[in-house]
Amino acid sequence: MRTLKFLLQKEFRQIFRNKIILRMIIGLPIIQLIVMPLAADFEFKNINISVIDHDRSSYSKHLTDKIIASGYFVLNDYGNSFDKSFEQFQEDNADLIIEIPKNFELDLIRENTNELFIAVNAINGTKASVGNAYLNQIITDFNREIRLKNSTPPRLSQSSTIEIENLNWFNPFLNYQSFMVPGILVLLVTMVGAYMCALNIVKEKEVGTIEQINVTPIKKFHFILGKLIPFWVIGIFVFTLGLFGVGRLVYDIVSLGSLFTLYAFLSIYLIAVLGIGLLISTFSNNQQQAMSVAFFFMIIFILMGGLFTSIDSMPEWAQWIAAFNPVTYFIDVIRLVMLKGSEFKDIQKQFIIITVMAFIFNTLAVYNYRKTS
Amino acid sequence: MPEVILENISKSYQDGKVKAVKNVSFSVEKGELFGLIGPDGAGKTSLFRVLTTLLTPDSGIATVFGCDVVKDYKSIRQHVGYMPGKFSLYQDLTVEENLNFFATVFGTTIQENYDLIKDIYVQLEPFKNRRAGKLSGGMKQKLALCCALIHRPKILFLDEPTTGVDTVSRKEFWEMLQRLKKQEITILVSTPYMDEATLCERIALIQEGEIMSINTPQGIIEEYPKKLFSIKSSNMIQLLDDLRKYDSIDSCNAFGEYHHISFKSENTELAKSELTTYLKRDRDYKDLVINDINPTIEDCFINLMN
């Protein structure tokens, strides 16, 4: 116990003397949490649209106005030549082209039907499909308006229309930030835990101090605990700073569920993440190697953790990878607890999985870490 | 019973491709100042790492104060002091913090063993609040020695302690070792500098993982089989070339100001006068100086290498 105390004292002393690490611990959660949720927004605004209006009627004007007024689209150009608009398309100025045919209004009234042409620039797949969906919605709406206008009142009462009312549970205003901020917080904690822990141990290898430690009676177990505990504390600190300092003060996000459950999960999650860091450090001989390996895993963890893309829509093999990704479970849990107010019994499964992961990673790391070669 | 025993120790790296240590056997008596002398890559550090339990040998048995380096590594770690060739203390901790840290991990305090490090530590004391990384090379060595001594080890392993240290600090360092010897601490030191060999009580000359000779420095010098001469002229480069071409020369090596030569024949006086005549008359060397000399450890090393 006494040895551990001195190891911890030494470790904290070194961390607090390292100005860059200190700035990272405090600056990273604040800056990242302020910048990223505002930037990484899936709501597409400012989709550039080219309107080709061969009709120039009041209907076509009305449709154009309706599209622009929706707030999602910006009118890039308004003309009557497809070639000219397609040029805009090719120069990447326009994301969407809508072509209104000649005699649009006339044919619509006379024949009760007409066709519109929409071309989508699918280089940015998400933007294209979202833009297309928005546009379709506007056109459907426009269609309904026309039908109401052209129908005679008695017929209106007969023709029944379905009105759809959406109700968003757990995030009633579809607030993007209350969905993203907790997820990004998870990534931050993961990065701080895995990177700092791995780099710190590898640094001892690189400088050679680990040799000096290895010839002392310090036990393997003590040395590893001496490394894990400081970064566990830092992880908790970063999480708290992000949750209260930024989440509550800047975004006004308050956890619906119990903070105790959240912190209990965080505690085990951090052990798992630190275990990964420890494992990486046992395989690496210098900080460069550790950094590259950690980066490789971190990219997979981040992109396949369900923060940016839904895991349910991934192919099955990818879902299996996600199932072995600790980030998946914490993102799941933090959203369930904070937005839905889930309790311990609801997230039991995640608790068990992360505990098993923590156990496996650390056992492997301890097994792999030897005092002799 | 000797304090350190090595029996047929071998160690190779990269799956046997690089043989660092080949069948090395020697022993070190209690209280002895033992030197392991050899060039870079001779296997000195590998041997030290085996003895300090950091490396398990491929074959052979090594014991340190009776404990096996593989099985009883725990008890060895309690009582050895190791100073690696590379400075490996915490650069971001101060002199005092480093010393305190290593004292506590061995379950002792600076005060308890202060008498042992006092002579060295007084020189460090003015800088005790300075970070170890900001010390000069000589000071770093002193601090490393203090940290290796703070738990009053039975054996001290010093791996190239004087490499990269200036001449004055080197001399000081060896004086410190002589003082430590009086405290009955067994000291194993390795060095690539042949001139330091004479400061040890016994030395082992090591080359390419093999021990070439183990003896007292004096004994090794006496083992030198030939009579040795030093020779000097104004054109040393030409002279070396001419000597090597000359038939009756057995060995000829450049040693700074002089070349050291030995003859093939037993009758060295005759050979010497023949050589002098040849060089003066046929090769036109005017300011030739030839002296009888005693061989140095380096001469012995080169002789053994061939």
Short mmCIF file of N, CA, C and O in Angstrom, two decimals, chain A residues 316-360:
data_model
loop_
_atom_site.label_atom_id
_atom_site.label_comp_id
_atom_site.label_asym_id
_atom_site.label_seq_id
_atom_site.Cartn_x
_atom_site.Cartn_y
_atom_site.Cartn_z
N GLU A 316 -24.28 -6.65 -41.42
CA GLU A 316 -24.20 -7.50 -40.23
C GLU A 316 -22.78 -7.63 -39.69
O GLU A 316 -22.55 -7.57 -38.48
N TRP A 317 -21.80 -7.78 -40.59
CA TRP A 317 -20.42 -7.93 -40.11
C TRP A 317 -19.97 -6.70 -39.34
O TRP A 317 -19.27 -6.79 -38.35
N ALA A 318 -20.44 -5.53 -39.81
CA ALA A 318 -20.05 -4.30 -39.12
C ALA A 318 -20.74 -4.22 -37.76
O ALA A 318 -20.16 -3.72 -36.80
N GLN A 319 -21.94 -4.77 -37.69
CA GLN A 319 -22.63 -4.77 -36.41
C GLN A 319 -21.88 -5.63 -35.40
O GLN A 319 -21.87 -5.35 -34.21
N TRP A 320 -21.23 -6.68 -35.92
CA TRP A 320 -20.43 -7.52 -35.03
C TRP A 320 -19.22 -6.77 -34.50
O TRP A 320 -18.86 -6.90 -33.34
N ILE A 321 -18.61 -5.99 -35.39
CA ILE A 321 -17.47 -5.19 -34.92
C ILE A 321 -17.95 -4.21 -33.85
O ILE A 321 -17.33 -4.06 -32.80
N ALA A 322 -19.07 -3.59 -34.13
CA ALA A 322 -19.62 -2.62 -33.17
C ALA A 322 -19.92 -3.29 -31.83
O ALA A 322 -19.80 -2.67 -30.77
N ALA A 323 -20.29 -4.57 -31.90
CA ALA A 323 -20.63 -5.28 -30.66
C ALA A 323 -19.40 -5.48 -29.78
O ALA A 323 -19.51 -5.63 -28.57
N PHE A 324 -18.21 -5.45 -30.39
CA PHE A 324 -16.98 -5.60 -29.60
C PHE A 324 -16.34 -4.25 -29.30
O PHE A 324 -15.21 -4.18 -28.84
N ASN A 325 -17.06 -3.20 -29.61
CA ASN A 325 -16.54 -1.87 -29.41
C ASN A 325 -17.10 -1.29 -28.12
O ASN A 325 -18.30 -1.08 -27.99
N PRO A 326 -16.25 -1.02 -27.15
CA PRO A 326 -16.78 -0.50 -25.87
C PRO A 326 -17.52 0.83 -26.03
O PRO A 326 -18.44 1.12 -25.27
N VAL A 327 -17.07 1.62 -27.02
CA VAL A 327 -17.69 2.94 -27.21
C VAL A 327 -19.19 2.79 -27.49
O VAL A 327 -20.00 3.58 -27.01
N THR A 328 -19.55 1.75 -28.26
CA THR A 328 -20.95 1.51 -28.59
C THR A 328 -21.82 1.50 -27.33
O THR A 328 -22.88 2.13 -27.30
N TYR A 329 -21.33 0.79 -26.33
CA TYR A 329 -22.16 0.59 -25.14
C TYR A 329 -22.29 1.86 -24.32
O TYR A 329 -23.33 2.13 -23.75
N PHE A 330 -21.21 2.62 -24.25
CA PHE A 330 -21.30 3.82 -23.43
C PHE A 330 -22.17 4.87 -24.12
O PHE A 330 -22.95 5.56 -23.47
N ILE A 331 -22.05 4.98 -25.44
CA ILE A 331 -22.90 5.94 -26.17
C ILE A 331 -24.36 5.56 -25.98
O ILE A 331 -25.22 6.40 -25.73
N ASP A 332 -24.60 4.27 -26.06
CA ASP A 332 -25.95 3.75 -25.85
C ASP A 332 -26.45 4.14 -24.45
O ASP A 332 -27.53 4.72 -24.29
N VAL A 333 -25.61 3.84 -23.46
CA VAL A 333 -26.01 4.05 -22.07
C VAL A 333 -26.20 5.53 -21.77
O VAL A 333 -27.19 5.94 -21.16
N ILE A 334 -25.26 6.35 -22.23
CA ILE A 334 -25.34 7.77 -21.87
C ILE A 334 -26.59 8.40 -22.48
O ILE A 334 -27.25 9.25 -21.88
N ARG A 335 -26.98 7.94 -23.69
CA ARG A 335 -28.19 8.49 -24.30
C ARG A 335 -29.43 7.98 -23.59
O ARG A 335 -30.37 8.74 -23.35
N LEU A 336 -29.39 6.71 -23.25
CA LEU A 336 -30.55 6.13 -22.55
C LEU A 336 -30.76 6.82 -21.21
O LEU A 336 -31.88 7.17 -20.85
N VAL A 337 -29.65 7.00 -20.48
CA VAL A 337 -29.78 7.58 -19.14
C VAL A 337 -30.13 9.06 -19.22
O VAL A 337 -31.05 9.54 -18.57
N MET A 338 -29.41 9.79 -20.05
CA MET A 338 -29.59 11.24 -20.05
C MET A 338 -30.87 11.68 -20.75
O MET A 338 -31.53 12.60 -20.31
N LEU A 339 -31.21 11.05 -21.86
CA LEU A 339 -32.38 11.50 -22.63
C LEU A 339 -33.64 10.77 -22.23
O LEU A 339 -34.72 11.33 -22.23
N LYS A 340 -33.50 9.47 -21.94
CA LYS A 340 -34.69 8.67 -21.68
C LYS A 340 -34.92 8.45 -20.19
O LYS A 340 -36.02 8.10 -19.78
N GLY A 341 -33.86 8.68 -19.40
CA GLY A 341 -34.00 8.47 -17.97
C GLY A 341 -33.99 7.01 -17.57
O GLY A 341 -34.61 6.63 -16.58
N SER A 342 -33.29 6.19 -18.34
CA SER A 342 -33.25 4.76 -18.02
C SER A 342 -32.60 4.52 -16.67
O SER A 342 -31.72 5.27 -16.25
N GLU A 343 -33.02 3.46 -16.05
CA GLU A 343 -32.46 3.13 -14.75
C GLU A 343 -31.53 1.93 -14.90
O GLU A 343 -31.41 1.35 -15.97
N PHE A 344 -30.95 1.58 -13.76
CA PHE A 344 -29.96 0.52 -13.77
C PHE A 344 -30.48 -0.76 -14.42
O PHE A 344 -29.81 -1.38 -15.24
N LYS A 345 -31.72 -1.14 -14.10
CA LYS A 345 -32.22 -2.42 -14.62
C LYS A 345 -32.40 -2.39 -16.15
O LYS A 345 -32.36 -3.43 -16.80
N ASP A 346 -32.55 -1.18 -16.71
CA ASP A 346 -32.72 -1.09 -18.16
C ASP A 346 -31.40 -1.28 -18.90
O ASP A 346 -31.38 -1.64 -20.07
N ILE A 347 -30.32 -0.95 -18.23
CA ILE A 347 -29.03 -1.02 -18.93
C ILE A 347 -28.14 -2.10 -18.33
O ILE A 347 -26.92 -2.08 -18.48
N GLN A 348 -28.77 -3.05 -17.71
CA GLN A 348 -28.05 -4.17 -17.10
C GLN A 348 -27.13 -4.88 -18.10
O GLN A 348 -25.99 -5.20 -17.81
N LYS A 349 -27.68 -5.11 -19.29
CA LYS A 349 -26.93 -5.84 -20.32
C LYS A 349 -25.61 -5.12 -20.63
O LYS A 349 -24.54 -5.73 -20.65
N GLN A 350 -25.71 -3.82 -20.84
CA GLN A 350 -24.51 -3.04 -21.15
C GLN A 350 -23.52 -3.09 -19.99
O GLN A 350 -22.31 -3.14 -20.20
N PHE A 351 -24.04 -3.04 -18.78
CA PHE A 351 -23.19 -3.10 -17.59
C PHE A 351 -22.38 -4.39 -17.58
O PHE A 351 -21.18 -4.38 -17.35
N ILE A 352 -23.08 -5.47 -17.85
CA ILE A 352 -22.40 -6.78 -17.82
C ILE A 352 -21.33 -6.84 -18.90
O ILE A 352 -20.18 -7.21 -18.65
N ILE A 353 -21.69 -6.40 -20.11
CA ILE A 353 -20.75 -6.48 -21.22
C ILE A 353 -19.50 -5.65 -20.95
O ILE A 353 -18.37 -6.11 -21.14
N ILE A 354 -19.70 -4.45 -20.45
CA ILE A 354 -18.53 -3.57 -20.24
C ILE A 354 -17.66 -4.11 -19.10
O ILE A 354 -16.43 -3.99 -19.14
N THR A 355 -18.28 -4.73 -18.12
CA THR A 355 -17.50 -5.32 -17.03
C THR A 355 -16.64 -6.46 -17.56
O THR A 355 -15.45 -6.56 -17.23
N VAL A 356 -17.24 -7.27 -18.42
CA VAL A 356 -16.47 -8.38 -19.02
C VAL A 356 -15.32 -7.83 -19.84
O VAL A 356 -14.18 -8.30 -19.76
N MET A 357 -15.61 -6.78 -20.62
CA MET A 357 -14.56 -6.17 -21.44
C MET A 357 -13.42 -5.65 -20.57
O MET A 357 -12.25 -5.86 -20.86
N ALA A 358 -13.78 -4.94 -19.51
CA ALA A 358 -12.76 -4.38 -18.60
C ALA A 358 -11.89 -5.51 -18.07
O ALA A 358 -10.66 -5.39 -18.02
N PHE A 359 -12.53 -6.58 -17.71
CA PHE A 359 -11.80 -7.72 -17.16
C PHE A 359 -10.85 -8.31 -18.20
O PHE A 359 -9.67 -8.54 -17.94
N ILE A 360 -11.37 -8.52 -19.42
CA ILE A 360 -10.56 -9.16 -20.47
C ILE A 360 -9.36 -8.28 -20.85
O ILE A 360 -8.22 -8.73 -20.87
#
